[in-house]
Short mmCIF file of C-alpha atoms in Angstrom, two decimals:
data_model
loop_
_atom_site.label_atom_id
_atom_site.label_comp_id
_atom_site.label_asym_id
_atom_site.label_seq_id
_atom_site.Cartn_x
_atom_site.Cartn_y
_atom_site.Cartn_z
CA UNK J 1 -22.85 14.94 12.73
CA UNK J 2 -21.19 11.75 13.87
CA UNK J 3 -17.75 11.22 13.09
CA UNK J 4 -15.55 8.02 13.60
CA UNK J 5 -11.35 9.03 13.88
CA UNK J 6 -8.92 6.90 14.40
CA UNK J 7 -5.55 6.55 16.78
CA UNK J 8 -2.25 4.18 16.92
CA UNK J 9 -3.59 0.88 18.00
CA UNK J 10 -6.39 1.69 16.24
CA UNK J 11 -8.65 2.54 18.41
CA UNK J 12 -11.66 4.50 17.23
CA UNK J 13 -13.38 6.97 18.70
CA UNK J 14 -16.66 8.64 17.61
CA UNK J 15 -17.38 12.26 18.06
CA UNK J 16 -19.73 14.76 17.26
CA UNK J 17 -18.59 16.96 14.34
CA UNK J 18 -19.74 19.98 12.07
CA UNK J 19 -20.70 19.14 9.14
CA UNK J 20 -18.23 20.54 6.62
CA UNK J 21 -18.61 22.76 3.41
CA UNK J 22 -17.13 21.99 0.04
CA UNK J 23 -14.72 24.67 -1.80
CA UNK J 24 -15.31 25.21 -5.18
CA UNK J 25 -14.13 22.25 -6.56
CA UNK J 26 -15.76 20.10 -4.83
CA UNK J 27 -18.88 18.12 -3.73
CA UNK J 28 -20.42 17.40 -0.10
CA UNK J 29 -22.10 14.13 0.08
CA UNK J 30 -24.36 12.52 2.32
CA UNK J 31 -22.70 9.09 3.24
CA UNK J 32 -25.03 6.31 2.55
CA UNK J 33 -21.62 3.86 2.59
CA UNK J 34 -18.03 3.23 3.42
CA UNK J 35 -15.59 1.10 3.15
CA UNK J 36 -11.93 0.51 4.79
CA UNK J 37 -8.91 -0.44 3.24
CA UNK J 38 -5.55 -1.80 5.53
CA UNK J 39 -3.97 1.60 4.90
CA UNK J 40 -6.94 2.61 7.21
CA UNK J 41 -5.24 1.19 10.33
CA UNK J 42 -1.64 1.14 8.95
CA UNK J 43 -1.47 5.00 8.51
CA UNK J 44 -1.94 5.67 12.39
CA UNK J 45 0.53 3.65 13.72
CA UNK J 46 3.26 5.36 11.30
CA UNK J 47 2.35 8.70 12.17
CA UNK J 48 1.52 8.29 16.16
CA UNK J 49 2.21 11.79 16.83
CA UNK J 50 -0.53 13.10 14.54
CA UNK J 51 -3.80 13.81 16.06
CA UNK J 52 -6.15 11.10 15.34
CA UNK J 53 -8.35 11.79 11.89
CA UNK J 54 -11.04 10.05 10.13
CA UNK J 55 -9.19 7.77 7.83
CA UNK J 56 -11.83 6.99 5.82
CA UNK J 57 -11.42 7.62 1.80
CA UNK J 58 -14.27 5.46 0.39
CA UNK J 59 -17.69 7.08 -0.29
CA UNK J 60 -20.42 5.99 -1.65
CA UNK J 61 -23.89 8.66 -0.79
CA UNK J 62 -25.95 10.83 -2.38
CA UNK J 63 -24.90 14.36 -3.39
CA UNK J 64 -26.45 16.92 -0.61
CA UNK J 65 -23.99 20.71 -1.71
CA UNK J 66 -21.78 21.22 -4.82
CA UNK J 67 -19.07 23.92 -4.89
CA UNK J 68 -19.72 26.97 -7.28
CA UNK J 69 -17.30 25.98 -10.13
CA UNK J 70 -19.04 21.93 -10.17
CA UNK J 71 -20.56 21.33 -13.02
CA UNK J 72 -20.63 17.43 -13.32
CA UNK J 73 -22.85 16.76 -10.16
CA UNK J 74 -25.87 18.71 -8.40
CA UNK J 75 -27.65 17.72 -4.98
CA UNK J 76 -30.02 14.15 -5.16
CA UNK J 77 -27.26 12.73 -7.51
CA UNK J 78 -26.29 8.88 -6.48
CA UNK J 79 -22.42 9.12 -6.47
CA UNK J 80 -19.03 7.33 -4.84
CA UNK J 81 -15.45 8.95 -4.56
CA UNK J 82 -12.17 8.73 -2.97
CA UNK J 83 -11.38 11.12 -0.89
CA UNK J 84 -8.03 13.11 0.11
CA UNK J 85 -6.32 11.09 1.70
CA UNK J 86 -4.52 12.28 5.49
CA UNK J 87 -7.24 15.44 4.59
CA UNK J 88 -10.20 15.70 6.85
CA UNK J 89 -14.13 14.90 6.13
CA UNK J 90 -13.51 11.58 5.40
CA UNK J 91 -16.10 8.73 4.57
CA UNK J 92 -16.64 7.84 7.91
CA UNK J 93 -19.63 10.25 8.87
CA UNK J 94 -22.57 11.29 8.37
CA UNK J 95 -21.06 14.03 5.58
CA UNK J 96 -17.91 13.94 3.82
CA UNK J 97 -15.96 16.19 1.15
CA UNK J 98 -14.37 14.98 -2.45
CA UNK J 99 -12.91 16.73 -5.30
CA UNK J 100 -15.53 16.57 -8.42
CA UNK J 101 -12.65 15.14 -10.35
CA UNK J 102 -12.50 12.20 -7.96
CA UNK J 103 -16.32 11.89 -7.61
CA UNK J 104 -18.05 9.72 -10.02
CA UNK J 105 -21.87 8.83 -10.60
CA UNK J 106 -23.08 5.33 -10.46
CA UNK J 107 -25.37 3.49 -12.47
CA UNK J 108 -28.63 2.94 -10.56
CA UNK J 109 -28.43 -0.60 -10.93
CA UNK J 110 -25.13 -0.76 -8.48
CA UNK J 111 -25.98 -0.38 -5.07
CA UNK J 112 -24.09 1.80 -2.53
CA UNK J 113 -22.28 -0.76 -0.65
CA UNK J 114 -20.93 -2.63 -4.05
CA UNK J 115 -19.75 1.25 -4.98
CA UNK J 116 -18.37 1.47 -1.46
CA UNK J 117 -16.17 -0.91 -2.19
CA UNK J 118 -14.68 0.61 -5.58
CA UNK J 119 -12.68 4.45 -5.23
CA UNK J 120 -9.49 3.83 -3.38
CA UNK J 121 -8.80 0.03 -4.72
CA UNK J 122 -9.85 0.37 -8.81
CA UNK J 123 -7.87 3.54 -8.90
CA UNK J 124 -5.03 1.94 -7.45
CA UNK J 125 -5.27 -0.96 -10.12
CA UNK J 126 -5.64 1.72 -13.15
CA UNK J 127 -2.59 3.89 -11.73
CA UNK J 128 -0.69 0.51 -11.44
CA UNK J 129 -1.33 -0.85 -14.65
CA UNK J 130 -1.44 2.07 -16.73
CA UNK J 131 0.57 4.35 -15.07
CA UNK J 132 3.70 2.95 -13.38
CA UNK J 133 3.88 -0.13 -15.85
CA UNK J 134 2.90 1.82 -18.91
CA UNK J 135 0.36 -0.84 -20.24
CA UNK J 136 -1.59 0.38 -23.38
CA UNK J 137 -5.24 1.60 -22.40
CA UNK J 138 -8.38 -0.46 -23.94
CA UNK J 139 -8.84 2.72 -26.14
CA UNK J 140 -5.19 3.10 -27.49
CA UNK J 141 -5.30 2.43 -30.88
CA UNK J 142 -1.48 2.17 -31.51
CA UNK J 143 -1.28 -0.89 -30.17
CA UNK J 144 -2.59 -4.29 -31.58
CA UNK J 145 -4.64 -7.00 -30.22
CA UNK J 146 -1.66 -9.32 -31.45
CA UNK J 147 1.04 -7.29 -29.30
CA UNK J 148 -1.54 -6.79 -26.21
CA UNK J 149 -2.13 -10.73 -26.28
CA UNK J 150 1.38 -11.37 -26.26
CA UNK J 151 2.68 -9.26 -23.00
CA UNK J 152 2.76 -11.13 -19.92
CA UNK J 153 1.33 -9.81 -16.66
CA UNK J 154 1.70 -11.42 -13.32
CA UNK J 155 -1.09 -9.98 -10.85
CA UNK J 156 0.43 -11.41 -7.17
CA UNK J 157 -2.53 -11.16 -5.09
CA UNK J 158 -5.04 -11.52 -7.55
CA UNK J 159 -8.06 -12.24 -5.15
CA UNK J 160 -7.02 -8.73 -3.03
CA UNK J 161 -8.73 -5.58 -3.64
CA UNK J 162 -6.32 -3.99 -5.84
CA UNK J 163 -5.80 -7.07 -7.77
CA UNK J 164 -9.43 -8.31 -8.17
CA UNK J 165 -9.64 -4.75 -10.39
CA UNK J 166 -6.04 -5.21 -12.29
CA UNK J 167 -7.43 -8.23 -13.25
CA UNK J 168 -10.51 -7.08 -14.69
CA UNK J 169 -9.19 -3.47 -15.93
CA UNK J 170 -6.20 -5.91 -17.56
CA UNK J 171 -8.60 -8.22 -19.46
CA UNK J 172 -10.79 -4.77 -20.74
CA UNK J 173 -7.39 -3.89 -22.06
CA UNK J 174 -6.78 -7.12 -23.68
CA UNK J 175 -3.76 -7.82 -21.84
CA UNK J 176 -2.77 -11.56 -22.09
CA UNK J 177 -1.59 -14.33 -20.55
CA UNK J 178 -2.58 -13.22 -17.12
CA UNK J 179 -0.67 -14.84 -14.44
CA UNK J 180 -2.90 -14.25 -11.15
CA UNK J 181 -1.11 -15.28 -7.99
CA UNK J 182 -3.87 -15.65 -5.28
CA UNK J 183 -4.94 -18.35 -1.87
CA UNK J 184 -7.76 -19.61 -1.39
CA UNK J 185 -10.05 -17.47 -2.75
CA UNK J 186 -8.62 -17.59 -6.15
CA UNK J 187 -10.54 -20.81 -7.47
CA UNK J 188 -14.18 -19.20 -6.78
CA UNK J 189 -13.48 -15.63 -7.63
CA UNK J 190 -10.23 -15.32 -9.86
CA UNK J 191 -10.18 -18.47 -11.92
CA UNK J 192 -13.57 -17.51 -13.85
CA UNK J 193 -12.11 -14.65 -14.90
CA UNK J 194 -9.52 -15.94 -16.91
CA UNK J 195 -9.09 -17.08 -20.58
CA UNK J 196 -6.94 -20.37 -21.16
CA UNK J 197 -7.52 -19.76 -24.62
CA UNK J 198 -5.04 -16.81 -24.14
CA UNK J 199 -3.09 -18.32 -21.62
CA UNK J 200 -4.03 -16.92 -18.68
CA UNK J 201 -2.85 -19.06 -15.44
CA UNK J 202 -3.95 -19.19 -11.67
CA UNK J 203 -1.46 -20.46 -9.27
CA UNK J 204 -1.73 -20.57 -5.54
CA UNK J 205 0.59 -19.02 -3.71
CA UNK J 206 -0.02 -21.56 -0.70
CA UNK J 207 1.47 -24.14 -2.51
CA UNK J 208 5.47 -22.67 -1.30
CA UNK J 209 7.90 -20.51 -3.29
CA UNK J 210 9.23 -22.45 -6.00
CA UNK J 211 5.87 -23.75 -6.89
CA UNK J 212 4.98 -19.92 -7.49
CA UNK J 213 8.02 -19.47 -9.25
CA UNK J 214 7.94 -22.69 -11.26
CA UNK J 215 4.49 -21.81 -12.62
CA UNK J 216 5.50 -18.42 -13.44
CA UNK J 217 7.88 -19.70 -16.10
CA UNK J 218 5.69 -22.51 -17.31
CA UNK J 219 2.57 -19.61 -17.99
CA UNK J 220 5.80 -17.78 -19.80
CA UNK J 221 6.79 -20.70 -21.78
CA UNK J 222 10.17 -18.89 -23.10
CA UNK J 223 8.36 -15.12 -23.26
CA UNK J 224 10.29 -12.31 -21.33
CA UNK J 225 8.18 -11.15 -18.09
CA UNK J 226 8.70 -7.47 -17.98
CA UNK J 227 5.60 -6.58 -16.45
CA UNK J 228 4.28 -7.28 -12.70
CA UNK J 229 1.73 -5.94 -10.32
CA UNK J 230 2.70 -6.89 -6.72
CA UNK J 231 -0.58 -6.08 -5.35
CA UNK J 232 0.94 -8.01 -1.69
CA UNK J 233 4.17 -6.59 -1.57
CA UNK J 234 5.03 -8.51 1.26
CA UNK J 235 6.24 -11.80 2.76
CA UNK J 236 8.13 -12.62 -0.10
CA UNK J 237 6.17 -11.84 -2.59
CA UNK J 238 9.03 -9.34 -4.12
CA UNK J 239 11.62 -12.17 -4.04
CA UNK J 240 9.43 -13.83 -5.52
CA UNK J 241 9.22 -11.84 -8.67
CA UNK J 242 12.66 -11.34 -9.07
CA UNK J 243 13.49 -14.40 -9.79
CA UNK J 244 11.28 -14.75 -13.13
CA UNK J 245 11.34 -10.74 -14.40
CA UNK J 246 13.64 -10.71 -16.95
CA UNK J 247 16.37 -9.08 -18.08
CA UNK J 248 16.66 -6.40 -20.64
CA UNK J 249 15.31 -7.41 -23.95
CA UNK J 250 16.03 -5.37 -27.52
CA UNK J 251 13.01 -4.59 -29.23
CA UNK J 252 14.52 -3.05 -32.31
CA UNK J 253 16.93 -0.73 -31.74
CA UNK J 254 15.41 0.16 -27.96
CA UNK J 255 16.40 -1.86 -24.65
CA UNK J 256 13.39 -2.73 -22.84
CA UNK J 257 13.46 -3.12 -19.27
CA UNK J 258 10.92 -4.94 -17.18
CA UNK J 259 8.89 -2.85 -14.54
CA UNK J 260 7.20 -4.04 -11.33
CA UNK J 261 5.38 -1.93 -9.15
CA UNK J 262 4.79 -2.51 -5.33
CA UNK J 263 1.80 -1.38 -3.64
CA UNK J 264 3.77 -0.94 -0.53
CA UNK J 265 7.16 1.29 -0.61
CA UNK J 266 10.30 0.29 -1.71
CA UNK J 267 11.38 -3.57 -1.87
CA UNK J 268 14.48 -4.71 -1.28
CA UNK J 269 15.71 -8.30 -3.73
CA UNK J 270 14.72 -6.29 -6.82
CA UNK J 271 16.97 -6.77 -9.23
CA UNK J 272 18.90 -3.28 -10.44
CA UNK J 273 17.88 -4.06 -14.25
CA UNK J 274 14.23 -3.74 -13.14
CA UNK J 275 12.71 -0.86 -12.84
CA UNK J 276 11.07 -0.25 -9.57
CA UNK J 277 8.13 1.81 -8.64
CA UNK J 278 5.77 2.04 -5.67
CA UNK J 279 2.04 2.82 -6.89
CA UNK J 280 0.48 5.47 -4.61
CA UNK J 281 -3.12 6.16 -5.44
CA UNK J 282 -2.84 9.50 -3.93
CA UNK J 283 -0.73 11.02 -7.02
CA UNK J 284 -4.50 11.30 -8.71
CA UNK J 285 -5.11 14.04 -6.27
CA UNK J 286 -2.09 15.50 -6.71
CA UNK J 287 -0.06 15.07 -10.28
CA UNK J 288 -2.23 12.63 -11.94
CA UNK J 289 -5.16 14.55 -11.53
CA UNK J 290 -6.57 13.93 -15.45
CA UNK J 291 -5.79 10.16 -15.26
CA UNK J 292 -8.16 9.92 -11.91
CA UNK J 293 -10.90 12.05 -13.59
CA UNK J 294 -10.77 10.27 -17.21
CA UNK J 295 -10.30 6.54 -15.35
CA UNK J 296 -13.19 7.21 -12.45
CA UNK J 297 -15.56 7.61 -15.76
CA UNK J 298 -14.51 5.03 -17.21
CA UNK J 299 -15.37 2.88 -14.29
CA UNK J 300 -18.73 3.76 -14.25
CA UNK J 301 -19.17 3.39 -17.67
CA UNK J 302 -17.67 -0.34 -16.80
CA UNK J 303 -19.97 -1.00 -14.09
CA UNK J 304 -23.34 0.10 -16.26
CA UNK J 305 -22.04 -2.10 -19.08
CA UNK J 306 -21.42 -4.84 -16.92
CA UNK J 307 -17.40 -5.65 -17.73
CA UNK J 308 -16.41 -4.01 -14.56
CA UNK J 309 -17.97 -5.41 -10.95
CA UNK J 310 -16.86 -4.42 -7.44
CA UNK J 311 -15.82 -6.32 -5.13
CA UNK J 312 -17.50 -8.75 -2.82
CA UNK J 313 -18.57 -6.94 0.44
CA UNK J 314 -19.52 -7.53 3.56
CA UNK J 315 -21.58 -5.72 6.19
CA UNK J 316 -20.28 -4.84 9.96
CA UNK J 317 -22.92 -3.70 11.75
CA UNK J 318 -23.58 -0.62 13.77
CA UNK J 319 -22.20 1.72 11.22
CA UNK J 320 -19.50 3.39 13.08
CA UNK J 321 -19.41 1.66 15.35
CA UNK J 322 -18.16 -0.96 13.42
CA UNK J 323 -14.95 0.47 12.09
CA UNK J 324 -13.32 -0.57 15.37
CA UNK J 325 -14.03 -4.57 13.96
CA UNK J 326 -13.17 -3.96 10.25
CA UNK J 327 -9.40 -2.56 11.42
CA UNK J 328 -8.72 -5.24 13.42
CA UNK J 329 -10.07 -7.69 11.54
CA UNK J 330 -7.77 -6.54 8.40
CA UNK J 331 -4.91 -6.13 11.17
CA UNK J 332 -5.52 -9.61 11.44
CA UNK J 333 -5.17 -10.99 8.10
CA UNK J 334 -8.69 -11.72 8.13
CA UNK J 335 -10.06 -10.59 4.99
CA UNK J 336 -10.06 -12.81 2.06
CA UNK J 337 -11.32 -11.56 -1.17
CA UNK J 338 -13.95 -9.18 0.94
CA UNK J 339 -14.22 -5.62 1.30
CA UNK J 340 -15.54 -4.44 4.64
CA UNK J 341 -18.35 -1.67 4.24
CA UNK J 342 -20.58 0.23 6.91
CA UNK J 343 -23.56 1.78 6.79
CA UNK J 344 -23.62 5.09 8.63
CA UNK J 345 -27.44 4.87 9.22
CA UNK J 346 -27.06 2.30 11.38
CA UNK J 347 -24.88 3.98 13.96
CA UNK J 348 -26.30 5.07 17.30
CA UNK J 349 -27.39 8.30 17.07
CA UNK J 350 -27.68 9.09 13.22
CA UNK J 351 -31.53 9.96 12.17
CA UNK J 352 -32.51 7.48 9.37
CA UNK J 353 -33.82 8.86 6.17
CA UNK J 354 -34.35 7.56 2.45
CA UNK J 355 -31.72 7.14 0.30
#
């Protein structure tokens, strides 16, 4: 089969591979699509003495061999997953390998690029929102509308990947006023989103620093922010935040202390009293296994009832071949509110068959 790996630079290279064979827990499937995420060309050029690997985690195919203790998925099923990451049979080729817990079906009415475009990014969101900051689930019952529509979120990069989902998993969850930080692309994709009823707020980012932070604390007006979702992480964005999260507050006889968690390691301007945390999608292949397999169905259910939509995607052509444009075109900075997918039947070499 064709394979596309990737080296410090990146520069990709596509080889001729086996195909691989799933273990017992999980599924081989027949890539229809893939997508890329920045991590994709980031990774290589942290490790450079690592042999160059197939970075890609997004899949999006049809089922072709399932291992002997799946029971969840046989061969002709339409599925996506995320796939180990830094593991090898990746997304990009013709075959790649997923745990069953990280392999979800999708509704027939959601093609394979939109799916494409959903593993790695949505889980992030869900492990972000409901994990590191401890927001209450949409099926949580503890927890009233009243409280849920009175707890501040800020999304910063609201029109990313990761924060086009937070946004939408958020609002399922009835989490309100939403404070959505996002460029350009935020008036055509994030500001239809929101309620103003509940308070929910765009504010572009392009507008300078204390603009940002100004609008912060007007969307507040006098609440406590003690949750945020830095879905940027970068140039500023964390000094930023630290100048509206709030201090401790007492709720009752407990101290409450704000959270924000970084999609990108460990920021520096954070003040002590807020407690830090970096959200790593991977942990759902390692300790957060249930929350992966409970939050992937959940998705789908999402995306068949219609409250939960991927992504907008684009094309590269040449399948493969195209990975080489899609990392340096996120290198770049290019992508705005787009997720860059590839269809491995188009690359040179690959037999076309019916999906």
């Amino acid at each position: 089969m064709k394979e596309a790996i990737v080296a410090d630079g990146p520069k990709v290279q596509i080889i001729d591979s086996p195909i691989p064979s799933p273990n017992d827990d999980q599924v081989l499937i027949r890539v229809i699509v893939s997508g890329c995420n920045p991590k994709d060309w980031k990774l290589p050029g942290m490790m450079p003495d690592k042999p160059p690997l197939n970075q890609g985690d997004d899949i999006a195919g049809i089922v072709e061999k399932v291992g002997s203790r799946v029971w969840e998925f046989k061969p002709g099923d339409r599925v996506a997953a995320f796939h180990e990451m830094l593991t090898p049979h990746g997304s990009w080729a013709e075959y790649a390998v997923a745990w069953q817990h990280t392999t979800f079906h999708i509704p027939k009415e959601t093609s394979f690029e939109e799916a494409a475009a959903l593993p790695l990014a949505a889980m992030t969101a869900a492990v972000g929102l409901f994990s590191r900051l401890g927001l209450p689930e949409p099926w949580v019952k503890a927890v009233s509308d009243e409280e849920r529509q009175n707890t501040p979120l800020v999304i910063y990069g609201a029109s990313s990947a990761v924060g086009y989902y937070a946004l939408q998993l958020a609002k399922r969850s009835n989490i309100h006023p939403l404070i959505c930080i996002a460029g350009r692309a935020g008036g055509e994709r994030i500001a239809p989103l929101l309620d103003q009823d509940k308070g929910d707020v765009l504010i572009d980012y392009r507008e300078g620093e204390q603009a940002v932070v100004e609008g912060i604390k007007k969307a507040l007006n006098g609440r406590p922010l003690l949750h945020a979702l830095d879905a940027v992480s970068e140039k500023g964005t964390p000094e930023h935040l630290a100048q509206v999260l709030s201090q401790p507050v007492k709720k009752g006889d407990k101290e409450v202390r704000a959270k924000a968690t970084f999609v990108l390691f460990g920021k520096m301007g954070v003040p002590d009293f807020v407690e830090q945390s970096t959200t790593l999608v991977g942990s759902v292949h390692q300790d957060e296994k249930d929350f992966g397999y409970v939050w992937y169905r959940y998705m789908a259910r999402g995306l068949q009832e219609g409250w939960f939509k991927a992504q907008r995607t684009e094309v590269l052509p040449g399948g493969l071949a195209g990975v080489q444009e899609g990392l340096e075109r996120l290198k770049d900075g290019k992508a705005s509110a787009v997720k860059y997918v590839y269809r491995i039947q188009e690359t040179e070499g690959v037999e076309r068959s019916e999906e």
